[in-house]
Short mmCIF file of C-alpha atoms and ligand atoms in Angstrom, two decimals:
data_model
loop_
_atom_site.label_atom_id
_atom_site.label_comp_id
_atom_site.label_asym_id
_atom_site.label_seq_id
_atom_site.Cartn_x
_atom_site.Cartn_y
_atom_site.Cartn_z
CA UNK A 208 -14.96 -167.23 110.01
CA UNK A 209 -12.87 -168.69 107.40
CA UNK A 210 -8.83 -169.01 107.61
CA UNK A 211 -7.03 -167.23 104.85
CA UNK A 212 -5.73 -170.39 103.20
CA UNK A 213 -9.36 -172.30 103.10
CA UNK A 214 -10.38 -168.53 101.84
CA UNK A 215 -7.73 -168.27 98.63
CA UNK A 216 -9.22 -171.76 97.46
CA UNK A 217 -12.70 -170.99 97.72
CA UNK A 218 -11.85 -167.96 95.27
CA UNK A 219 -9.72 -169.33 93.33
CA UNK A 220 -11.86 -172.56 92.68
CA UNK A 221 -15.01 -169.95 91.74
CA UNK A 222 -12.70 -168.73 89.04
CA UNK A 223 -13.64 -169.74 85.52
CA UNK A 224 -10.52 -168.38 83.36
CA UNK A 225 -11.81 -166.19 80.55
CA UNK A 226 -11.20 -167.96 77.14
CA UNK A 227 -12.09 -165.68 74.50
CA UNK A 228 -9.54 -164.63 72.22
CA UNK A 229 -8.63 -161.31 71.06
CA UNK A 230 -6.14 -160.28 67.99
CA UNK A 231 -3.58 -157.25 69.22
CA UNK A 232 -1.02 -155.18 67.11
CA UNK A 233 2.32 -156.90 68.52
CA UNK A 234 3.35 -153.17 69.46
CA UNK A 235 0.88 -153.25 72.00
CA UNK A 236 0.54 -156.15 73.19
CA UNK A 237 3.18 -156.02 76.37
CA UNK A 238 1.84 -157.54 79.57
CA UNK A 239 -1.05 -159.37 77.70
CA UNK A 240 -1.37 -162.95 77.55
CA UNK A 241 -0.73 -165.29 74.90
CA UNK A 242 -3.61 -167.42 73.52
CA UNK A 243 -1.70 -170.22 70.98
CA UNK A 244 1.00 -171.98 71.54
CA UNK A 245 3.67 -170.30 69.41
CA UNK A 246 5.76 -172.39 67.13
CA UNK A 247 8.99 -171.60 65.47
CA UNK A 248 8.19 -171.15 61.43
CA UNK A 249 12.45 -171.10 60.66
CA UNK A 250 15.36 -172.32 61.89
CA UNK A 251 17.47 -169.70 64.42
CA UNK A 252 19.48 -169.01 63.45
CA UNK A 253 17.94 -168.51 59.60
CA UNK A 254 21.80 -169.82 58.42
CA UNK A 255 25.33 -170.49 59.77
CA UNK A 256 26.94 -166.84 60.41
CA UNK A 257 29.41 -164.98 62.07
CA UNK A 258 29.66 -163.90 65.90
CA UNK A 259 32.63 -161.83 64.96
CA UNK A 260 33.64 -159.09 62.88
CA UNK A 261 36.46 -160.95 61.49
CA UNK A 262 37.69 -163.80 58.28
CA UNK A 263 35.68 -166.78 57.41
CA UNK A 264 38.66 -169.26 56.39
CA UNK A 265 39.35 -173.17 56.44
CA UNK A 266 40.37 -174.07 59.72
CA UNK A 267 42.94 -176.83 58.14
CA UNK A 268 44.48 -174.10 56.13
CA UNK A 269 44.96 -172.09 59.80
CA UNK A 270 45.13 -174.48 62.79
CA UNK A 271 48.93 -174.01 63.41
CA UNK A 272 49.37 -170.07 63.06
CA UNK A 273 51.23 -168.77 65.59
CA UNK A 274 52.41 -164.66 66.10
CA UNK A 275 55.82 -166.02 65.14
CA UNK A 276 55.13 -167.87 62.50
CA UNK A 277 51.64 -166.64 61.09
CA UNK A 278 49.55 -168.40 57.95
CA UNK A 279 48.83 -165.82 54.80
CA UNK A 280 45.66 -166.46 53.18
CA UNK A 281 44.10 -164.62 50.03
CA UNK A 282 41.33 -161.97 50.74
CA UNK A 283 39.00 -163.71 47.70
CA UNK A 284 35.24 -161.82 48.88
CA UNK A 285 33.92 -159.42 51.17
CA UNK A 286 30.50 -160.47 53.02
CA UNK A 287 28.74 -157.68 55.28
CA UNK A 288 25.48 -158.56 57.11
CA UNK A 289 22.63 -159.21 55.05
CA UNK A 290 24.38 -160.28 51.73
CA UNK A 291 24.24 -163.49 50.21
CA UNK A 292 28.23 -164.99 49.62
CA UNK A 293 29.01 -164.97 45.73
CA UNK A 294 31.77 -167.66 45.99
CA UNK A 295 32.91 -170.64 47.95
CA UNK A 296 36.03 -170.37 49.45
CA UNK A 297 39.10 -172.49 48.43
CA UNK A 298 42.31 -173.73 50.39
CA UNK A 299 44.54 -170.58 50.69
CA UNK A 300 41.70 -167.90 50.94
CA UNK A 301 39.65 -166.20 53.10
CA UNK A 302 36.71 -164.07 53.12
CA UNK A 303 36.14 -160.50 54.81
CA UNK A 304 33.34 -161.36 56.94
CA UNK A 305 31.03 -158.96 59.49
CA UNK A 306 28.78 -160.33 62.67
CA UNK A 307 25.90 -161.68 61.45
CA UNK A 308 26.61 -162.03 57.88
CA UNK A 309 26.21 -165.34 56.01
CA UNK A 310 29.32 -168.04 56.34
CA UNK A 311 30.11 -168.82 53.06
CA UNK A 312 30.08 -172.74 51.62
CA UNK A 313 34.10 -173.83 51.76
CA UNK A 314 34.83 -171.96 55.16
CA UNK A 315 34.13 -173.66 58.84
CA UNK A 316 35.52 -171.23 60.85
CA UNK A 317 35.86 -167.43 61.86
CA UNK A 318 38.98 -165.78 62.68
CA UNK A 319 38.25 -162.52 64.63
CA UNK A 320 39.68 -159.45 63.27
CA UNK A 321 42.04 -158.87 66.18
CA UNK A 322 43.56 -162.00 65.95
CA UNK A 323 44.79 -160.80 62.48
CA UNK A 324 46.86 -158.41 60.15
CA UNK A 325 45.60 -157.19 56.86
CA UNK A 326 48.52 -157.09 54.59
CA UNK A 327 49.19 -155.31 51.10
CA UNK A 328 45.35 -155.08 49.77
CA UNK A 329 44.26 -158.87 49.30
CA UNK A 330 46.06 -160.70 52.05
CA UNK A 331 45.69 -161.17 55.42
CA UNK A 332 47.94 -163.03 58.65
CA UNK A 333 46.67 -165.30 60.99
CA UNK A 334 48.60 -164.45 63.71
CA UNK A 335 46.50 -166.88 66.40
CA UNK A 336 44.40 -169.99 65.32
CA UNK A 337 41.45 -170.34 65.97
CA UNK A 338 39.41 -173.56 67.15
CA UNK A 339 37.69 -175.28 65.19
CA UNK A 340 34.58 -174.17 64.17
CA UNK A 341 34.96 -171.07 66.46
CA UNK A 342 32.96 -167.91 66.04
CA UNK A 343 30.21 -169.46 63.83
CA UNK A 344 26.79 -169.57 64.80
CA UNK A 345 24.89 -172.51 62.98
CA UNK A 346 21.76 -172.71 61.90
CA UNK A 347 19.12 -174.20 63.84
CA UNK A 348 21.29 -174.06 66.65
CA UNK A 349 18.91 -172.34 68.96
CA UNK A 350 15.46 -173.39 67.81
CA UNK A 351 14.61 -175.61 64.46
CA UNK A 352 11.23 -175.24 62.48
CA UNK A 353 8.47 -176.59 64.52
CA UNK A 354 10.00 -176.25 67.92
CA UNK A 355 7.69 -175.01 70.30
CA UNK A 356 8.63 -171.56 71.52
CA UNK A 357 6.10 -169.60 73.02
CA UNK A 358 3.27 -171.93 75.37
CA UNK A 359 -0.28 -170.64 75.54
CA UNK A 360 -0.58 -168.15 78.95
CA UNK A 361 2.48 -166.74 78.68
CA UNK A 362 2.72 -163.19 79.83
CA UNK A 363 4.19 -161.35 76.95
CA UNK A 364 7.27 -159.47 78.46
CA UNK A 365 10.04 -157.66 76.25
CA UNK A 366 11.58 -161.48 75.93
CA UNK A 367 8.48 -162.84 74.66
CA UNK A 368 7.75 -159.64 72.64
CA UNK A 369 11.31 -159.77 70.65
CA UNK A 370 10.60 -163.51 70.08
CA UNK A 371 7.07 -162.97 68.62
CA UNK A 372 8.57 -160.23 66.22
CA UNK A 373 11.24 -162.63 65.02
CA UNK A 374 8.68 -165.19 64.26
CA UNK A 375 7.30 -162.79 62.03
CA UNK A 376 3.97 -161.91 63.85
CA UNK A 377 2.83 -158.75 63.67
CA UNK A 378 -0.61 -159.80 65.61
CA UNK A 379 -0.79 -162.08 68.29
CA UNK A 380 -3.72 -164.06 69.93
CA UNK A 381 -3.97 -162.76 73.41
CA UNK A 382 -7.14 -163.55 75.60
CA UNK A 383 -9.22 -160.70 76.69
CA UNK A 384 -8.45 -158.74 79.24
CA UNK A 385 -11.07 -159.21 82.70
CA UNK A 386 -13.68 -156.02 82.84
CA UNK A 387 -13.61 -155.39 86.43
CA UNK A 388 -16.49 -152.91 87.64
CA UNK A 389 -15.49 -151.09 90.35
CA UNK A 390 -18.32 -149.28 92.73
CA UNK A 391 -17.68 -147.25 96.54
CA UNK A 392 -20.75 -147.23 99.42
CA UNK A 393 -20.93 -144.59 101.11
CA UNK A 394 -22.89 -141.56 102.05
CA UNK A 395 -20.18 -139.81 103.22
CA UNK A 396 -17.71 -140.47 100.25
CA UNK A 397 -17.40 -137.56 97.84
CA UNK A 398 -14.75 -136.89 94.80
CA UNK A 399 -11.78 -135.87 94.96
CA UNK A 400 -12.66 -132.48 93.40
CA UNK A 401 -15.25 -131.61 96.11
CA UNK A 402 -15.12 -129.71 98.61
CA UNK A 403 -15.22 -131.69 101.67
CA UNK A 404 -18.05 -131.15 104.48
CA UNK A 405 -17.60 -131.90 107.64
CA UNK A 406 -17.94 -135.96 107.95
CA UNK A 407 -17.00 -136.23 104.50
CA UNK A 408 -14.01 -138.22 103.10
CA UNK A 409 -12.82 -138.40 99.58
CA UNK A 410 -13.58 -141.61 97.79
CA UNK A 411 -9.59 -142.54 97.36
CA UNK A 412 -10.51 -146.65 97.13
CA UNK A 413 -12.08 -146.33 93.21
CA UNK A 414 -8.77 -144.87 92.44
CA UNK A 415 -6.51 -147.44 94.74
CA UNK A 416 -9.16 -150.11 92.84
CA UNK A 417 -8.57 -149.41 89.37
CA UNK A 418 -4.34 -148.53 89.32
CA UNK A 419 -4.32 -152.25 91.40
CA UNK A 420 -6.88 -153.20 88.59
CA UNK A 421 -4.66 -152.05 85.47
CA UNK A 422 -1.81 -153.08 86.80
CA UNK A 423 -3.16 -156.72 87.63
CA UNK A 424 -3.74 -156.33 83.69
CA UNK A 425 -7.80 -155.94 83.74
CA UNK A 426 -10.25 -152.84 82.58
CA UNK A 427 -10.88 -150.86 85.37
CA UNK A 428 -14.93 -150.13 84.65
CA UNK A 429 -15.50 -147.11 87.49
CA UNK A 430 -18.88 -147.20 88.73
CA UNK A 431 -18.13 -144.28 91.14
CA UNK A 432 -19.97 -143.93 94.68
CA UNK A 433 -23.12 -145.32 95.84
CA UNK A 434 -24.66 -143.79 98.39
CA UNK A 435 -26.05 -146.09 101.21
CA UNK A 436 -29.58 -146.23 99.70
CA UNK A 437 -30.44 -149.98 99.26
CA UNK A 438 -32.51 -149.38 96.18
CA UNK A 439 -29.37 -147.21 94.02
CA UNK A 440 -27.44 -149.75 95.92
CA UNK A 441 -29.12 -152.93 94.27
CA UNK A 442 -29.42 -151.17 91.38
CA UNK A 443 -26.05 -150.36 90.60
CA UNK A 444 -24.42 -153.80 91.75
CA UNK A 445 -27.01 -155.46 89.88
CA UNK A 446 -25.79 -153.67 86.80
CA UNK A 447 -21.89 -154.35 87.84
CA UNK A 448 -22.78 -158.00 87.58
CA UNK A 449 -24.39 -157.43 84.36
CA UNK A 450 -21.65 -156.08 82.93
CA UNK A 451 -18.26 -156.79 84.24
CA UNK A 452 -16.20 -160.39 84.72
CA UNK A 453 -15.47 -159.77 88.39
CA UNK A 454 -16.93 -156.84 90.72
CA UNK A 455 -14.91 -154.92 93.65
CA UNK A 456 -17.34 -152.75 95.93
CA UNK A 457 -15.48 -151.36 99.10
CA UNK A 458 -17.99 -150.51 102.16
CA UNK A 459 -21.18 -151.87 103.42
CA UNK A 460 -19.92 -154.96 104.61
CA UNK A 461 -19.27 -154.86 108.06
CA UNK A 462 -22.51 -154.89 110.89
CA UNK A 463 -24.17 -151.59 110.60
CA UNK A 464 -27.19 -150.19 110.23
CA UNK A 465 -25.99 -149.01 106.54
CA UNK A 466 -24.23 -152.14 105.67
CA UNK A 467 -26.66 -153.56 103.04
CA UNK A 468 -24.05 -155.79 100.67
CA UNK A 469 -24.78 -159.36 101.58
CA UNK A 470 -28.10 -158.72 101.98
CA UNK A 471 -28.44 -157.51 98.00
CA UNK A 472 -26.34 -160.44 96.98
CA UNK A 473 -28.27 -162.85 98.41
CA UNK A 474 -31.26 -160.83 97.09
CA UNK A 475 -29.85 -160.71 93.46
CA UNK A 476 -29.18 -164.20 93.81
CA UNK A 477 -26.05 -164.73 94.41
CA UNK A 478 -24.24 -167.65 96.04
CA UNK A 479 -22.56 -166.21 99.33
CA UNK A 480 -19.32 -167.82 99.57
CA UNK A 481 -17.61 -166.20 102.19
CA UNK A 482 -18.62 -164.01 104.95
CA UNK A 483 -15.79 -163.09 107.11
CA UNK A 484 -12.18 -164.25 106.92
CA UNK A 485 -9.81 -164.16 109.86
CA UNK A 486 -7.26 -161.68 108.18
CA UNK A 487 -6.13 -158.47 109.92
CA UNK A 488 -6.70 -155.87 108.33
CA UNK A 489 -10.05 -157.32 105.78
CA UNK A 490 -12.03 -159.41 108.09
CA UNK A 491 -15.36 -158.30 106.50
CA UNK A 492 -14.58 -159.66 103.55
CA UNK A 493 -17.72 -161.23 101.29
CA UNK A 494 -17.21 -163.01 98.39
CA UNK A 495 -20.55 -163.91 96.25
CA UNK A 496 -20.57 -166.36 92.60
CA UNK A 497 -23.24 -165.31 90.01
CA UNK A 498 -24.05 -167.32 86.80
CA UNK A 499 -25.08 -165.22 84.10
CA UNK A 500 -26.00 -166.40 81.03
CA UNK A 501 -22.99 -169.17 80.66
CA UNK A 502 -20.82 -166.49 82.63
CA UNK A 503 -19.38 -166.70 86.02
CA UNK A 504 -19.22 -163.25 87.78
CA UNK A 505 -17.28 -163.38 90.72
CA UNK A 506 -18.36 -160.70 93.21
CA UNK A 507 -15.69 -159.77 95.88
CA UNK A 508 -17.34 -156.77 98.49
CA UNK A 509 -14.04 -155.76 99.77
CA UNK A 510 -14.04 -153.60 103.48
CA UNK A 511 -13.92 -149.86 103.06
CA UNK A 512 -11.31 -149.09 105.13
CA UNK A 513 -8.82 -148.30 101.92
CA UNK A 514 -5.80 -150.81 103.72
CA UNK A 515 -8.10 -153.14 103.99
CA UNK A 516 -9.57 -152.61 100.35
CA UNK A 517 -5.54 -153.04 99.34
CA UNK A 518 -4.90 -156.03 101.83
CA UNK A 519 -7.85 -158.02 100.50
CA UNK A 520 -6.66 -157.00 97.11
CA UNK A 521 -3.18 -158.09 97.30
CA UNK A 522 -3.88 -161.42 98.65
CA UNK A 523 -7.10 -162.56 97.07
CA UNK A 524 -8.23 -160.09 94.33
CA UNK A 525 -4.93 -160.44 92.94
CA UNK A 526 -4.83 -164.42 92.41
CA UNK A 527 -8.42 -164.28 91.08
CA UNK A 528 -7.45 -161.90 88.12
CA UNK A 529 -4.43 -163.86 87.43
CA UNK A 530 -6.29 -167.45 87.39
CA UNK A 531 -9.61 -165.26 85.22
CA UNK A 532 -6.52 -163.54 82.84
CA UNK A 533 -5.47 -166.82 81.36
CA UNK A 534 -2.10 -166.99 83.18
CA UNK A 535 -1.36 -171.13 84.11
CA UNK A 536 -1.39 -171.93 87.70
CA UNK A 537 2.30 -171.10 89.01
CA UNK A 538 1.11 -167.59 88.68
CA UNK A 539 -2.11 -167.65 90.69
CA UNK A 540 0.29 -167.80 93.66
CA UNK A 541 0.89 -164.37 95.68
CA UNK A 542 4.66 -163.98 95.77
CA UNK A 543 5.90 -165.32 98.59
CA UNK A 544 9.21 -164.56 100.61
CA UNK A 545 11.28 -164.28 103.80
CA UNK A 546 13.20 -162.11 105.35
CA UNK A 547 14.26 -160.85 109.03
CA UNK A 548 12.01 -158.16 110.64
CA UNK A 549 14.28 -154.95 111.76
CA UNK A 550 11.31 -154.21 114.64
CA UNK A 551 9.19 -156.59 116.66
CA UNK A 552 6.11 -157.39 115.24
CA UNK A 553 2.86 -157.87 117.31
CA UNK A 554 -0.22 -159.40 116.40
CA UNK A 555 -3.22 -160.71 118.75
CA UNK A 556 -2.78 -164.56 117.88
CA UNK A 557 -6.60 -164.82 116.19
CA UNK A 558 -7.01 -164.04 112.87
CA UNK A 559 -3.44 -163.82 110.03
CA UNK A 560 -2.18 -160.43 110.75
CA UNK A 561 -0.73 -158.41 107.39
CA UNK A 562 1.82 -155.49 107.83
CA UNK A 563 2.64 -153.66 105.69
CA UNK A 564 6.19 -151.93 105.33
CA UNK A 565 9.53 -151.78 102.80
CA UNK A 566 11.56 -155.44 101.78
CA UNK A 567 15.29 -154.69 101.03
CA UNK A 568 18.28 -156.36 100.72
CA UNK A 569 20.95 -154.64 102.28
CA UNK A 570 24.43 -156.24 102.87
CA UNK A 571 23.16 -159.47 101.07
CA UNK A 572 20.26 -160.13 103.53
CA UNK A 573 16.74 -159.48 102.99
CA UNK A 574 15.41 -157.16 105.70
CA UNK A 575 10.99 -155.96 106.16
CA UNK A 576 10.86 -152.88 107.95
CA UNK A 577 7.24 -151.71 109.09
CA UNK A 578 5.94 -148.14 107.11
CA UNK A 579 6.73 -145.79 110.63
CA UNK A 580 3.31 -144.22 112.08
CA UNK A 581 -0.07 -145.79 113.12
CA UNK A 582 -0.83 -149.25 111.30
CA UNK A 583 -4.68 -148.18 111.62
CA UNK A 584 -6.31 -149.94 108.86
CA UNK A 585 -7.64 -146.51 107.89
CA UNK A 586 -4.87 -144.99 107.86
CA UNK A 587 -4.01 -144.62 104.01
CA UNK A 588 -0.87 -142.28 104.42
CA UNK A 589 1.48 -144.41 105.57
CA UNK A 590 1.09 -147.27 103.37
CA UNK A 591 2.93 -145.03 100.54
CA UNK A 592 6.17 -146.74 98.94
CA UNK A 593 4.96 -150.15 100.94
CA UNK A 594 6.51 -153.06 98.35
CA UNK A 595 5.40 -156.16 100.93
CA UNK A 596 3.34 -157.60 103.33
CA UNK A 597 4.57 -159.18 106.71
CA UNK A 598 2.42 -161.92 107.61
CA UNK A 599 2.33 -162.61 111.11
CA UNK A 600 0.44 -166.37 111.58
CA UNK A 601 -2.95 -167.36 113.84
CA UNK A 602 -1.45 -168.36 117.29
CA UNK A 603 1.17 -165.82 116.85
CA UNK A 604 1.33 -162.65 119.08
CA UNK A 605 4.88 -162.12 118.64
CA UNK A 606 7.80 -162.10 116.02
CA UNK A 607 10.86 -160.41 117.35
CA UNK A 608 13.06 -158.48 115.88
CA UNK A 609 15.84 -160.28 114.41
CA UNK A 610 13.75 -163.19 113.47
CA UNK A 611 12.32 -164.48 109.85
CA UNK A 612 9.41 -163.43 108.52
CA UNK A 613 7.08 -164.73 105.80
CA UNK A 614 6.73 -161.34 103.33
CA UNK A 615 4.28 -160.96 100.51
CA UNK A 616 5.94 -159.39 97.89
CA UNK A 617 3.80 -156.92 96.55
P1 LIG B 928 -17.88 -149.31 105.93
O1 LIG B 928 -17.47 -150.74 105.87
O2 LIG B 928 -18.76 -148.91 104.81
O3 LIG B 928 -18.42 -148.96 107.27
O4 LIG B 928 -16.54 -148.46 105.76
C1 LIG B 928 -15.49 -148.61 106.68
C2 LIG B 928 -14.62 -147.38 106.70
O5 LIG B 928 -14.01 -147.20 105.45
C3 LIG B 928 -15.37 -146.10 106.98
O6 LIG B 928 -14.59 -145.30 107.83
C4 LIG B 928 -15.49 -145.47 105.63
O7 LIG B 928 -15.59 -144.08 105.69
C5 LIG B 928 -14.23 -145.90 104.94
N1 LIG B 928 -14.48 -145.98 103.52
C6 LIG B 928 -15.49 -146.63 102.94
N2 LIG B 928 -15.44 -146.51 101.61
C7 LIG B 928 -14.37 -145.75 101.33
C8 LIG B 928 -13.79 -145.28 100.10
N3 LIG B 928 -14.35 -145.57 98.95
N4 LIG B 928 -12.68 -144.54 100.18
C9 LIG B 928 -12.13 -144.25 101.37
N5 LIG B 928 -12.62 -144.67 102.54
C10 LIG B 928 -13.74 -145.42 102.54
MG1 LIG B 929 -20.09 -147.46 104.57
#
């Protein structure tokens, strides 16, 4: 049986990252990954302009206004956002300026519009000076033409997304998104639809499968269920690995008389790469490599017990999409964190114990609470609103209440 940590690097070292690339409308293309490094095509910003609603002037005309004894300057030009300046400005005037709008040639600084008092049409007061320079935003001052902005494998977020749009793409290079197949064994699974005789449970993991899938930012490709008949069995993961980047089946891998996974894989020629893992709950866990014409298909036959279907997902499946999306290696990590256990936690010291439960700060402190009611790994109802993990470690039996945990945050 393999630890957990010798486990995550045997996956994530049979992960070859997908590199084909894919145009997408920039609309749509939140959460996907960008393929080419972006660099910036203008200066930001474009030209000097205001911060402030306000008077472009001279700052030597204005540096010693004061309320009592305040500097009058000539209102020569109005400039709202957007227009280009008609004039430069001369000692003595100023121009009616708006956030945004262009700076004109002759002025250095912006007075804002509360520090002033518009008198008679053309005039206004100074009434405080300004610093120098104050209020203008100059050009190039964030980013100059050629800086890098965006790197390859960057998720594209609403950040990334606004800076893409100012850049003046309106299609972006994202890699393709992972085709995961997703197939349930079982005779006794049915859909949720159907009635339900006696023996019978619905089939909730292809549903658990594909949200986790779409929301680790793959194509959830739903095989449906498979009864425990080794030739529609073989058949149907034979055509998963045909077809898909990375297969999840859930069932058939523990010791029973029905449990006919590893024996297809090795059967469809597959290189077994792990067979059991000491992790509580998901010790079953198989995971098989297949090369297929140049591609790598990663096989993972997840338990069927839908926690441990989750577990395994969270901390394996989950780093193995991430490393096959594109994303650079800081992200293949799960999300790791502490925090101090409100109940005791018990685990039986041999294999890395997962429990599952809420993370909150409350007062300033990070606290895990385990979900209340049995922490059967079959029991699906009480993993509802679960946002982490508690990991209790091999050799471990106890961590008390009180103490600090290690949490995977979910
Ligand atoms: P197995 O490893 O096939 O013996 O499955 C272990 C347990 O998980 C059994 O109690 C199954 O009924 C249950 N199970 C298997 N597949 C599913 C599924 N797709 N949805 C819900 N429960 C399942
Ligand atoms: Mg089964």
């Amino acid at each position: 049986m393999l630890s957990v940590s010798k486990s995550e690097q045997i996956i994530l070292d049979l992960v070859r990252p997908l590199s084909e690339v894919e145009p997408v409308d920039l609309a749509l293309a939140t959460g996907r990954i960008l393929a080419t490094e972006i660099v910036s095509q203008l200066d930001f910003p474009h030209w000097d302009n205001s911060a402030m609603d306000g008077y472009a002037v001279k700052f030597a005309d204005v540096r010693s206004s004061t309320p009592k004894h305040p500097i009058t300057l000539e209102v020569v030009a109005e400039i709202p956002a957007g227009c280009q300046p008609q004039r430069e400005i001369q000692s003595g005037e100023a121009a009616r300026i708006f956030t945004g709008a262009i700076v004109p040639a002759g002025a250095d600084t912006i007075v804002m519009q509360e520090h002033t008092q518009r008198v008679q049409k053309n005039f206004v007061k100074i009434q405080i000076a300004p610093t120098a320079k104050s209020f203008v935003r100059q050009r190039g001052a964030y980013a100059r033409i050629g800086d890098p902005l965006l790197a390859a494998g960057t998720i594209l977020n609403p950040p990334e997304i606004a800076i893409l749009a100012a850049t003046g793409s309106s299609q972006v290079a994202v890699y393709r998104r992972p085709r995961v197949a997703i197939l349930s064994t079982g005779d006794e699974l049915v859909m949720p639809h159907e009635p339900l005789k006696p023996g019978q449970i619905v089939d909730s993991n292809q549903y658990a499968l594909a949200a986790f899938v779409h929301q680790a930012g793959g194509i959830p490709i739903c095989m449906g269920i498979i009864p425990d008949d080794r030739a529609k069995l073989t058949a149907a993961m034979s055509e998963a690995i045909e077809s898909a980047d990375l297969v999840l089946s859930t069932g058939g891998v523990s010791v029973g008389d029905y449990d006919y996974v590893e024996a297809i894989l090795s059967e469809l020629g597959g290189d077994i790469r792990i067979r059991a893992v000491a992790i509580k709950p998901g010790k079953p866990l198989t995971v098989a490599k297949f090369n297929r014409d140049n591609r790598t298909v990663v096989y993972f036959g997840l338990p069927g017990n839908p926690v441990s279907a989750l577990v395994s997902c969270w901390r394996f499946v989950r780093s193995a999409m991430a490393k096959l999306s594109g994303l650079p290696p800081a992200a293949w990590q799960p999300c790791w964190s502490e925090a101090l256990t409100t109940q005791d936690l018990t685990a039986d010291g041999q294999r890395e114990t997962y429990l599952w439960g809420k993370w909150e700060l409350i007062d300033g402190k990070y606290y895990f609470s385990l979900a209340g009611g049995s922490h059967s790994s079959a029991n699906l109802v009480n993993l509802a609103g679960t946002n982490a993990l508690a990991v209790v470690p091999v050799d471990t039996m106890l961590v008390p209440a009180g103490s600090s945990v290690k949490v995977l945050v979910l």
